[in-house]
Coordinates of C-alpha atoms in Angstrom, one line a residue:
M1 CA -9.3 -7.0 11.8
K2 CA -12.5 -4.9 12.5
S3 CA -14.1 -4.7 15.8
I4 CA -17.3 -6.9 15.6
L5 CA -19.1 -4.1 17.7
S6 CA -17.9 -1.0 15.1
L7 CA -19.3 -3.4 12.3
T8 CA -22.6 -4.4 14.0
L9 CA -23.3 -0.9 15.0
T10 CA -22.3 0.3 11.2
A11 CA -25.1 -2.0 10.1
I12 CA -27.5 -0.9 12.4
F13 CA -27.1 2.7 11.3
A14 CA -26.9 1.8 7.9
M15 CA -30.7 0.3 8.2
I16 CA -31.6 3.7 9.8
I17 CA -30.4 5.4 6.9
L18 CA -31.7 3.2 4.2
S19 CA -35.3 2.7 6.1
G20 CA -36.1 6.3 6.4
C21 CA -38.4 5.2 9.4
D22 CA -40.3 8.4 10.4
P23 CA -42.7 7.6 13.5
K24 CA -44.4 10.9 13.4
K25 CA -46.6 9.8 10.2
S26 CA -49.5 7.5 10.9
T27 CA -52.7 8.0 8.7
N28 CA -54.3 4.5 8.0
N29 CA -56.9 4.3 5.5
D30 CA -57.4 0.8 5.7
P31 CA -58.2 -1.5 8.4
G32 CA -55.6 -4.0 7.0
S33 CA -52.4 -4.7 9.1
E34 CA -49.2 -3.0 7.8
I35 CA -46.5 -5.7 7.0
C36 CA -43.1 -4.0 7.9
N37 CA -40.7 -5.7 5.8
N38 CA -42.2 -6.2 2.5
N39 CA -41.9 -2.6 0.7
I40 CA -45.6 -2.6 0.2
D41 CA -48.2 0.0 1.7
D42 CA -50.6 -3.0 2.9
D43 CA -52.8 -0.7 5.0
G44 CA -52.9 2.1 1.9
D45 CA -52.3 5.0 4.1
G46 CA -49.2 6.2 1.8
D47 CA -46.5 4.9 4.3
I48 CA -44.5 1.9 3.8
D49 CA -43.1 -0.5 6.3
C50 CA -41.1 1.6 8.8
N51 CA -42.3 4.8 7.5
D52 CA -45.8 3.9 9.0
S53 CA -46.1 4.4 12.4
D54 CA -48.0 1.2 12.8
C55 CA -44.6 -0.5 12.4
A56 CA -43.0 1.4 15.6
A57 CA -43.0 -1.7 17.5
S58 CA -42.2 -4.0 14.8
A59 CA -38.8 -5.7 15.5
A60 CA -38.0 -4.8 11.8
C61 CA -38.1 -1.1 12.8
Q62 CA -36.2 -1.2 15.9
S63 CA -32.9 -0.5 14.5
N64 CA -32.5 2.8 16.2
N65 CA -33.5 1.7 19.5
T66 CA -30.5 -0.5 20.4
N67 CA -27.7 1.7 21.0
N68 CA -28.4 1.8 24.8
V69 CA -28.8 -1.0 27.3
N70 CA -31.2 1.0 29.7
N71 CA -33.9 1.4 27.2
T72 CA -37.3 0.9 29.2
N73 CA -39.8 0.3 26.4
S74 CA -39.7 -0.4 22.7
N75 CA -40.4 3.0 21.5
I76 CA -38.4 4.8 18.8
E77 CA -36.3 7.8 20.1
I78 CA -38.0 11.0 18.2
C79 CA -35.1 13.1 17.9
D80 CA -36.5 16.7 18.0
N81 CA -39.6 16.4 20.4
G82 CA -37.7 17.4 23.6
T83 CA -38.9 13.8 25.1
D84 CA -37.2 10.7 25.9
D85 CA -39.2 8.6 24.1
D86 CA -37.4 5.3 24.8
G87 CA -37.0 5.9 28.3
D88 CA -33.2 5.5 28.4
G89 CA -32.4 8.7 30.0
A90 CA -31.1 10.5 27.0
V91 CA -33.4 13.1 25.1
D92 CA -33.2 13.9 21.2
C93 CA -29.7 14.6 20.2
D94 CA -28.1 13.5 23.6
D95 CA -29.4 9.8 22.8
L96 CA -26.9 7.9 20.5
D97 CA -30.2 6.6 18.5
C98 CA -30.1 9.9 17.1
L99 CA -26.9 9.8 15.6
T100 CA -27.7 10.0 11.9
F101 CA -30.7 12.1 12.4
Q102 CA -29.8 15.4 10.2
G103 CA -30.9 17.9 12.8
C104 CA -28.1 16.4 15.4
N105 CA -25.3 16.9 12.9
N106 CA -23.8 19.5 15.2
N107 CA -24.0 17.6 18.4
N108 CA -20.7 17.7 20.2
N109 CA -20.8 14.6 22.3
N110 CA -17.2 13.9 21.9
N111 CA -15.8 16.6 23.8
D112 CA -15.0 17.3 27.5
A113 CA -15.6 20.7 29.1
G114 CA -12.5 22.9 27.7
D115 CA -11.7 20.6 24.5
V116 CA -11.9 22.3 21.5
T117 CA -15.2 21.7 19.8
D118 CA -15.4 19.0 17.3
T119 CA -18.3 18.8 14.8
N120 CA -17.7 15.0 14.2
P121 CA -20.8 13.5 15.1
W122 CA -19.4 9.9 15.1
D123 CA -17.4 10.3 18.1
F124 CA -18.2 10.2 21.9
D125 CA -16.3 10.9 25.2
A126 CA -17.0 8.4 27.9
D127 CA -15.4 10.7 30.7
A128 CA -18.2 13.3 29.7
G129 CA -20.7 10.5 30.1
D130 CA -22.0 10.6 26.6
C131 CA -20.9 6.9 25.9
P132 CA -22.9 4.0 26.8
P133 CA -20.9 0.9 28.2
E134 CA -21.5 -1.2 25.3
M135 CA -20.0 1.5 23.0
I136 CA -16.6 1.3 24.3
A137 CA -14.6 -1.3 22.7
E138 CA -12.5 -3.2 24.9
C139 CA -9.4 -5.5 24.1
T140 CA -9.8 -8.7 26.2
N141 CA -6.9 -10.9 24.7
P142 CA -4.4 -8.2 23.4
V143 CA -1.4 -9.5 21.5
P144 CA 1.3 -9.5 23.8
S145 CA 4.5 -7.0 23.0
G146 CA 7.3 -9.7 23.0
C147 CA 9.9 -7.2 24.2
G148 CA 12.8 -9.0 25.7
A149 CA 15.6 -7.7 28.0
T150 CA 18.3 -8.1 25.2
E151 CA 18.8 -7.4 21.3
I152 CA 18.9 -10.4 19.1
P153 CA 21.6 -9.5 16.4
N154 CA 21.0 -8.9 12.6
N155 CA 17.0 -10.1 12.7
G156 CA 15.8 -6.5 11.6
L157 CA 13.6 -6.3 14.9
D158 CA 13.8 -3.9 17.9
D159 CA 13.7 -7.0 20.4
N160 CA 14.4 -5.0 23.5
C161 CA 11.9 -2.1 22.4
N162 CA 14.2 0.8 23.1
G163 CA 13.4 2.2 19.5
Q164 CA 16.4 1.0 17.9
I165 CA 17.1 -2.2 15.4
D166 CA 19.8 -4.3 15.9
E167 CA 22.1 -1.7 17.6
N168 CA 25.4 -2.8 18.0
S169 CA 24.9 -5.7 15.5
T170 CA 27.4 -7.1 12.9
S171 CA 28.2 -5.6 9.7
C172 CA 26.3 -6.0 6.3
I173 CA 27.2 -5.7 2.8
P174 CA 26.5 -2.2 0.8
G175 CA 23.7 -2.4 -1.4
D176 CA 21.8 -5.2 0.6
V177 CA 18.3 -4.7 1.2
R178 CA 16.0 -6.5 4.1
Q179 CA 12.7 -6.4 5.7
C180 CA 12.6 -4.6 9.1
F181 CA 10.2 -3.8 11.7
L182 CA 10.3 -0.9 14.4
G183 CA 7.9 -1.7 17.2
P184 CA 7.2 -4.5 19.8
P185 CA 8.4 -7.6 17.8
N186 CA 5.0 -9.5 18.6
R187 CA 3.1 -6.7 17.1
R188 CA 4.8 -7.3 13.4
N189 CA 2.3 -7.9 10.5
I190 CA -0.9 -7.4 13.1
G191 CA -3.4 -4.8 12.2
A192 CA -2.1 -1.7 10.6
C193 CA 1.6 -2.4 11.1
V194 CA 3.6 -3.7 8.2
D195 CA 7.4 -4.2 7.7
G196 CA 9.7 -1.4 6.1
Q197 CA 12.8 -1.8 4.6
Q198 CA 16.7 -1.3 5.6
L199 CA 19.5 -0.7 3.0
C200 CA 22.9 -1.4 4.0
L201 CA 25.0 1.8 3.7
S202 CA 28.7 2.0 2.9
S203 CA 31.3 2.9 5.6
G204 CA 33.7 3.5 3.0
G205 CA 35.2 -0.3 3.0
E206 CA 33.8 -3.4 2.1
F207 CA 31.4 -3.6 4.6
G208 CA 28.7 -1.2 5.8
T209 CA 26.1 -0.7 8.3
W210 CA 22.2 -0.8 8.1
G211 CA 20.4 2.7 7.5
P212 CA 17.1 3.5 9.1
C213 CA 14.0 1.3 8.7
E214 CA 11.9 3.3 6.2
G215 CA 8.4 2.6 4.2
G216 CA 6.9 0.4 6.9
I217 CA 3.9 1.4 9.3
S218 CA 4.6 1.1 13.1
P219 CA 2.2 0.9 15.8
T220 CA 0.4 4.4 16.5
P221 CA -2.3 5.2 19.2
E222 CA -5.8 4.1 18.5
S223 CA -7.7 6.0 16.4
C224 CA -11.6 6.1 15.8
D225 CA -11.2 4.5 12.1
G226 CA -12.1 1.0 12.2
L227 CA -8.3 -0.2 12.0
D228 CA -6.1 -1.6 14.7
N229 CA -3.5 1.0 14.8
D230 CA -1.6 0.1 17.9
C231 CA -1.4 -3.7 16.5
N232 CA -2.4 -5.3 19.5
G233 CA -5.0 -7.4 17.8
C234 CA -8.2 -5.0 18.6
A235 CA -9.4 -2.4 16.5
D236 CA -10.6 1.0 18.4
D237 CA -10.2 -0.4 21.5
G238 CA -10.4 1.9 24.6
L239 CA -12.5 4.1 22.6
C240 CA -15.9 5.3 22.1
C241 CA -16.9 5.7 18.4
L242 CA -18.8 4.6 15.6
P243 CA -16.8 5.9 12.8
P244 CA -18.2 6.1 8.8
I245 CA -15.0 4.7 7.7
N246 CA -13.1 1.3 7.9
C247 CA -9.2 2.1 7.2
P248 CA -7.9 -0.9 5.3
Q249 CA -4.9 -3.1 6.3
S250 CA -2.3 -3.4 3.7
D251 CA -3.2 -6.7 2.9
D252 CA -6.7 -5.9 2.4
P253 CA -8.3 -7.7 -0.8
T254 CA -8.8 -4.4 -2.5
L255 CA -5.1 -3.5 -2.5
S256 CA -3.9 -6.8 -3.9
G257 CA -2.6 -7.6 -7.2
A258 CA -0.7 -4.0 -8.4
M259 CA 2.1 -4.8 -11.1
P260 CA 4.2 -2.8 -13.0
F261 CA 2.6 -1.2 -16.3
T262 CA -0.7 -2.4 -15.3
D263 CA -3.5 0.5 -14.2
F264 CA -4.5 -0.1 -10.3
V265 CA -7.6 1.6 -9.1
I266 CA -8.2 2.5 -5.4
D267 CA -11.5 3.6 -4.5
G268 CA -12.2 5.7 -1.4
G269 CA -15.6 4.6 -1.2
N270 CA -14.7 1.2 -0.4
Y271 CA -13.5 2.5 3.2
Y272 CA -15.7 5.6 3.6
F273 CA -19.2 5.7 3.6
G274 CA -20.0 9.1 5.2
T275 CA -20.4 12.3 3.3
A276 CA -17.1 13.8 1.6
V277 CA -16.3 17.4 1.1
R278 CA -13.0 16.7 -0.4
W279 CA -10.4 13.7 -0.9
E280 CA -6.5 14.3 -0.7
W281 CA -4.3 11.2 -1.7
T282 CA -0.4 11.2 -1.2
I283 CA 1.9 8.4 -2.4
S284 CA 5.5 8.1 -1.2
N285 CA 8.5 8.2 -3.5
G286 CA 10.8 5.4 -4.7
P287 CA 14.8 5.5 -5.1
C288 CA 14.6 6.2 -8.8
D289 CA 11.7 8.9 -8.1
E290 CA 14.3 11.1 -6.1
V291 CA 17.0 10.5 -8.9
L292 CA 14.9 11.3 -12.0
G293 CA 13.3 14.3 -10.1
Q294 CA 10.0 12.9 -11.2
R295 CA 7.6 10.0 -10.3
A296 CA 8.4 6.8 -12.3
F297 CA 4.4 6.0 -11.8
T298 CA 1.5 8.3 -12.6
V299 CA -1.6 9.1 -10.3
N300 CA -4.4 9.9 -12.6
G301 CA -2.3 10.5 -15.3
N302 CA 0.3 12.8 -13.4
N303 CA 3.8 12.1 -12.4
Q304 CA 4.7 14.9 -10.6
L305 CA 6.8 14.7 -7.5
N306 CA 4.3 15.6 -4.3
Y307 CA 1.3 15.6 -6.8
V308 CA -2.0 15.3 -4.4
A309 CA -5.0 13.8 -6.0
D310 CA -8.4 14.8 -5.0
T311 CA -10.8 12.5 -6.4
Q312 CA -12.7 9.6 -4.4
Q313 CA -10.8 7.0 -6.7
I314 CA -7.4 7.2 -7.9
T315 CA -5.9 5.4 -10.8
L316 CA -2.0 4.2 -10.6
N317 CA 0.3 3.0 -13.1
F318 CA 3.7 2.0 -11.9
N319 CA 6.9 1.7 -14.3
L320 CA 8.7 0.1 -11.3
S321 CA 8.1 -2.4 -8.6
G322 CA 8.2 -1.2 -5.1
W323 CA 6.3 -0.6 -1.9
Y324 CA 4.6 2.6 -1.9
T325 CA 3.0 4.2 1.4
I326 CA -0.4 5.6 0.6
T327 CA -2.3 8.2 2.5
M328 CA -6.0 8.9 2.1
R329 CA -7.4 11.9 3.7
V330 CA -11.4 12.2 3.5
Y331 CA -12.6 15.6 4.9
Y332 CA -16.2 15.4 6.3
N333 CA -16.4 19.0 6.8
A334 CA -14.0 22.2 5.6
T335 CA -11.2 21.4 8.2
E336 CA -11.7 18.0 9.8
Y337 CA -11.0 14.7 8.2
Y338 CA -10.3 10.8 8.6
E339 CA -7.0 9.7 7.6
C340 CA -6.1 5.9 6.5
T341 CA -2.5 5.0 5.6
F342 CA -1.6 1.9 4.2
I343 CA 1.2 0.1 2.0
L344 CA 0.7 -0.8 -1.7
K345 CA 3.1 -3.6 -2.9
V346 CA 3.8 -3.5 -6.7
E347 CA 5.3 -6.7 -7.5
G348 CA 6.1 -8.4 -10.7
P349 CA 7.2 -12.1 -10.8
G350 CA 10.4 -13.7 -11.3
L351 CA 13.6 -11.8 -11.5
R352 CA 13.5 -7.9 -12.2
V353 CA 16.3 -5.6 -12.6
E354 CA 15.6 -1.8 -12.9
T355 CA 17.8 1.1 -13.5
C356 CA 17.8 4.7 -13.5
W357 CA 20.2 7.6 -13.4
D358 CA 20.8 11.4 -12.5
T359 CA 21.5 12.8 -16.0
A360 CA 18.7 10.9 -17.9
G361 CA 17.7 13.1 -20.9
S362 CA 21.3 14.2 -21.5
T363 CA 23.2 10.7 -21.5
D364 CA 22.2 6.9 -22.6
L365 CA 22.9 4.0 -20.3
D366 CA 21.9 0.5 -21.1
L367 CA 20.8 -2.3 -18.6
H368 CA 22.4 -5.6 -19.7
L369 CA 21.7 -9.1 -18.3
M370 CA 23.6 -12.4 -18.9
K371 CA 22.9 -16.0 -18.3
Q372 CA 25.9 -18.0 -16.9
G373 CA 27.2 -20.5 -19.6
H374 CA 25.5 -18.4 -22.2
G375 CA 28.2 -16.2 -24.0
T376 CA 31.5 -14.9 -22.8
N377 CA 31.5 -11.2 -23.6
W378 CA 29.1 -8.2 -22.9
C379 CA 27.5 -6.9 -25.8
G380 CA 27.4 -10.1 -27.6
S381 CA 24.2 -12.0 -29.1
E382 CA 23.4 -13.9 -26.0
D383 CA 23.8 -10.6 -23.5
C384 CA 20.2 -9.5 -23.1
R385 CA 19.9 -5.6 -23.7
F386 CA 18.4 -3.1 -26.0
A387 CA 19.7 -4.3 -29.2
N388 CA 18.1 -8.2 -28.7
C389 CA 15.6 -8.3 -25.8
K390 CA 12.8 -5.8 -27.0
G391 CA 9.5 -6.6 -28.5
N392 CA 10.6 -6.8 -32.2
S393 CA 14.3 -8.4 -31.4
F394 CA 14.6 -11.4 -29.6
W395 CA 17.5 -13.0 -30.1
A396 CA 18.6 -13.3 -26.6
Q397 CA 15.2 -14.8 -25.9
S398 CA 15.7 -17.5 -28.4
A399 CA 19.1 -18.2 -27.2
W400 CA 18.6 -18.4 -23.5
N401 CA 15.5 -20.8 -23.9
Q402 CA 13.5 -19.3 -21.0
A403 CA 9.9 -19.9 -20.7
D404 CA 7.1 -17.6 -21.8
S405 CA 4.6 -15.9 -19.5
S406 CA 1.2 -14.7 -19.8
I407 CA 0.8 -11.6 -21.9
D408 CA -0.9 -9.8 -19.2
F409 CA 2.6 -9.3 -17.6
C410 CA 3.8 -7.2 -20.4
I411 CA 0.8 -6.0 -22.3
G412 CA 0.8 -2.5 -20.8
T413 CA 4.4 -2.0 -21.7
P414 CA 5.6 -0.1 -24.8
S415 CA 6.3 -3.7 -26.6
G416 CA 3.0 -5.4 -25.2
S417 CA 0.9 -4.9 -28.5
Y418 CA 4.0 -6.2 -30.5
F419 CA 4.0 -9.3 -28.4
N420 CA 0.2 -9.6 -28.4
T421 CA -0.1 -9.4 -32.0
N422 CA 2.7 -11.8 -32.8
Y423 CA 3.0 -14.1 -30.1
G424 CA 0.0 -13.7 -27.6
V425 CA 2.8 -14.3 -24.9
C426 CA 5.6 -12.3 -23.2
K427 CA 8.9 -13.4 -24.0
N428 CA 11.7 -13.9 -21.5
P429 CA 14.1 -12.4 -21.1
R430 CA 12.6 -9.2 -21.9
L431 CA 13.4 -5.2 -22.1
D432 CA 10.3 -3.3 -21.1
L433 CA 11.7 -0.1 -21.2
D434 CA 14.7 1.5 -23.1
N435 CA 15.7 4.9 -22.0
Q436 CA 17.3 6.8 -25.1
W437 CA 17.7 10.4 -23.9
D438 CA 14.3 10.4 -22.3
V439 CA 13.8 12.4 -19.2
G440 CA 12.3 10.8 -16.1
I441 CA 12.2 7.3 -17.6
P442 CA 13.9 4.2 -16.0
E443 CA 14.9 1.2 -17.7
N444 CA 14.4 -2.3 -16.7
I445 CA 14.9 -6.1 -17.8
N446 CA 12.7 -8.9 -16.4
V447 CA 12.9 -12.8 -16.6
D448 CA 9.3 -14.0 -15.4
Y449 CA 10.2 -17.5 -14.9
P450 CA 13.9 -17.8 -14.3
T451 CA 15.5 -21.3 -14.4
D452 CA 15.9 -23.1 -10.9
G453 CA 19.5 -23.0 -9.9
Q454 CA 20.6 -20.6 -12.8
T455 CA 23.0 -17.5 -12.2
Y456 CA 22.3 -14.4 -13.8
R457 CA 24.6 -11.6 -14.0
V458 CA 23.7 -7.8 -14.1
G459 CA 25.6 -5.2 -16.0
L460 CA 25.4 -1.5 -16.8
H461 CA 27.0 0.2 -19.7
Y462 CA 27.4 4.0 -20.5
W463 CA 26.6 4.2 -24.1
T464 CA 26.8 8.0 -24.8
G465 CA 27.1 11.3 -23.2
S466 CA 29.8 13.5 -21.8
L467 CA 28.4 14.1 -18.2
V468 CA 29.7 12.7 -14.9
T469 CA 26.6 10.3 -14.2
H470 CA 25.4 8.6 -10.8
P471 CA 23.6 5.2 -11.7
V472 CA 21.2 3.3 -9.5
V473 CA 20.1 -0.5 -9.9
N474 CA 17.5 -2.1 -8.3
I475 CA 17.1 -6.0 -8.2
Y476 CA 14.1 -7.8 -7.2
C477 CA 12.9 -11.2 -6.7
D478 CA 9.0 -12.4 -7.0
G479 CA 8.3 -8.6 -6.0
Q480 CA 10.8 -8.4 -2.9
R481 CA 13.5 -5.9 -3.4
L482 CA 16.9 -7.4 -2.2
A483 CA 19.4 -4.7 -3.6
T484 CA 19.8 -1.4 -4.2
Y485 CA 23.3 -0.5 -5.6
G486 CA 24.3 3.3 -6.3
Y487 CA 22.1 5.0 -3.8
P488 CA 22.0 7.2 -1.7
T489 CA 25.2 9.4 -1.6
S490 CA 27.1 7.1 0.5
N491 CA 26.5 4.1 -2.0
Q492 CA 27.1 6.4 -5.0
V493 CA 28.7 5.2 -8.3
T494 CA 30.3 7.2 -10.8
F495 CA 30.3 7.0 -14.7
T496 CA 32.7 9.2 -16.4
D497 CA 33.7 7.4 -20.1
S498 CA 31.0 6.6 -22.7
G499 CA 31.2 4.8 -25.7
S500 CA 29.2 2.5 -28.2
V501 CA 31.8 -0.4 -27.7
C502 CA 31.8 -2.2 -24.2
S503 CA 35.5 -2.6 -24.1
A504 CA 36.3 1.0 -24.7
S505 CA 34.0 2.7 -22.2
D506 CA 32.4 2.4 -18.6
L507 CA 31.0 -1.1 -18.0
W508 CA 29.9 -2.0 -14.4
R509 CA 29.5 -5.7 -13.4
V510 CA 26.9 -5.2 -10.9
A511 CA 26.0 -8.2 -9.2
D512 CA 25.1 -12.1 -9.5
V513 CA 21.9 -13.5 -9.1
L514 CA 21.3 -17.1 -8.1
T515 CA 17.6 -18.0 -8.6
E516 CA 15.7 -21.2 -6.9
V517 CA 12.4 -22.0 -8.2
D518 CA 9.9 -24.2 -5.7
P519 CA 8.9 -27.0 -7.7
V520 CA 5.4 -27.3 -6.1
T521 CA 4.3 -23.5 -5.9
G522 CA 6.7 -21.9 -8.6
A523 CA 7.9 -19.2 -6.1
V524 CA 11.4 -17.9 -6.7
T525 CA 14.0 -17.0 -4.2
C526 CA 17.2 -15.3 -5.0
T527 CA 20.4 -14.9 -3.7
V528 CA 22.2 -11.6 -4.7
T529 CA 26.2 -11.2 -4.7
P530 CA 27.6 -7.7 -5.6
L531 CA 30.7 -7.9 -7.8
S532 CA 32.7 -5.4 -6.1
S533 CA 36.2 -5.5 -4.4
G534 CA 37.1 -3.9 -1.3
G535 CA 33.8 -1.8 -1.5
N536 CA 34.7 -0.5 -5.0
P537 CA 32.5 -1.3 -7.9
Y538 CA 33.4 -3.5 -10.5
I539 CA 34.1 -1.1 -13.7
T540 CA 36.3 -1.7 -16.4
Q541 CA 36.8 0.8 -19.3
T542 CA 39.0 -1.8 -21.5
S543 CA 37.3 -5.1 -21.3
S544 CA 34.0 -6.8 -22.2
A545 CA 34.7 -10.1 -20.6
Y546 CA 32.0 -11.9 -18.6

């Protein structure tokens, strides 16, 4: 939520900049009156509208005379004549009306004596007397913290606000993923605040404990950036500033609609309207990025870990679903900058299963998906895998009788052009990526429109290679990550025996996924049940049975 005051003053200063009013110019060549808002030089003196001093008293040209409540006249403040033209007690660059005047760019209104000099002209220090009362943003009705005396178990919140989530709570199933929020409970999803995610970590047996809450945004001290950083329902409250930036919340419309295999553009110009010396963009990595050693997405075509983009616009393309933390820095001089941090949610529809492994490039693992009641053995004709679920081989798609989906869901994938040319739709189930000895490439299977009440079983097979391999499997439902198996080290799974026959090599039956579809909205919810025994993954070397 943006501060009304901030938006109003932003509009005011935008009018100053666009109008270019200069009250020092006045040479009428015609006795006719200058109309001050029609973009015509009515009196023929060479000056149009607010550039004509005849318009100094016009309401249309008072945009730089409203920042101070104690103005004693309707004169415009001239910013370099040593005179308090508008009678508000502030002369030239000490007057907030001169905020955008070029000659005042080095005014240091925002620092007390003894502070390090900050050349940012957009901040003001109330303690130093540089801030008029109307520019101090107040929060008259802040969101209460919701902190309680005791912790409520297993709700993913820090109910007693001691900096811990669900301490001393009951155990969880290793691999389960849930949403969490580390902050006062009532500040959840307010302003900048966004949920993170917790992964259940194995304790060596059937049950585990919840790991740290990662990837979200918790309350931070309020910053002059147009955003409600402390998540109390008010932006920039307690500050005295008019920033040239409005940092977006993570649910901003400009950040919605990101999907795997589709270019997504973020333009810093949507949020920053000052002069930029340079830009810096950083994007967090997902579990597969750490395993693969490079990103399963590109930023301006680059997929190297820790790559920092330096353009105003960035183009992202993700192979995998996930919630990615993005930080944008825009420098307004050589060393000082504004910073915005938000979460980009990359979410595909329906059921998505994704895998990666640490020896990619030297080994070949294959992802499998079976529909309960269709087939009794892995590697059969109704087992969706590389042999029958890619663009040019759709035996499993025919056998499963799943609904087709929009071509938009797969057009950017390696088989997208094939689906588009031959069908004009995406087939389901569908293997979008098949990693065959490739470095840094994941593998995935999708069912865009799963069947209500249907159970799907996820499998992973060690096809070929001789290295000890550690695979990771992520399961998503309508964009929400519900499970991660095989990551991090405490949850690690090991493959040792490869082979092209499912009954004579490592075959991991990962989990069952029960899908439920809302009959009205079509929203999909899933229940994921890992197929482990005593905490050990269900891996066989001599059987291909379902």
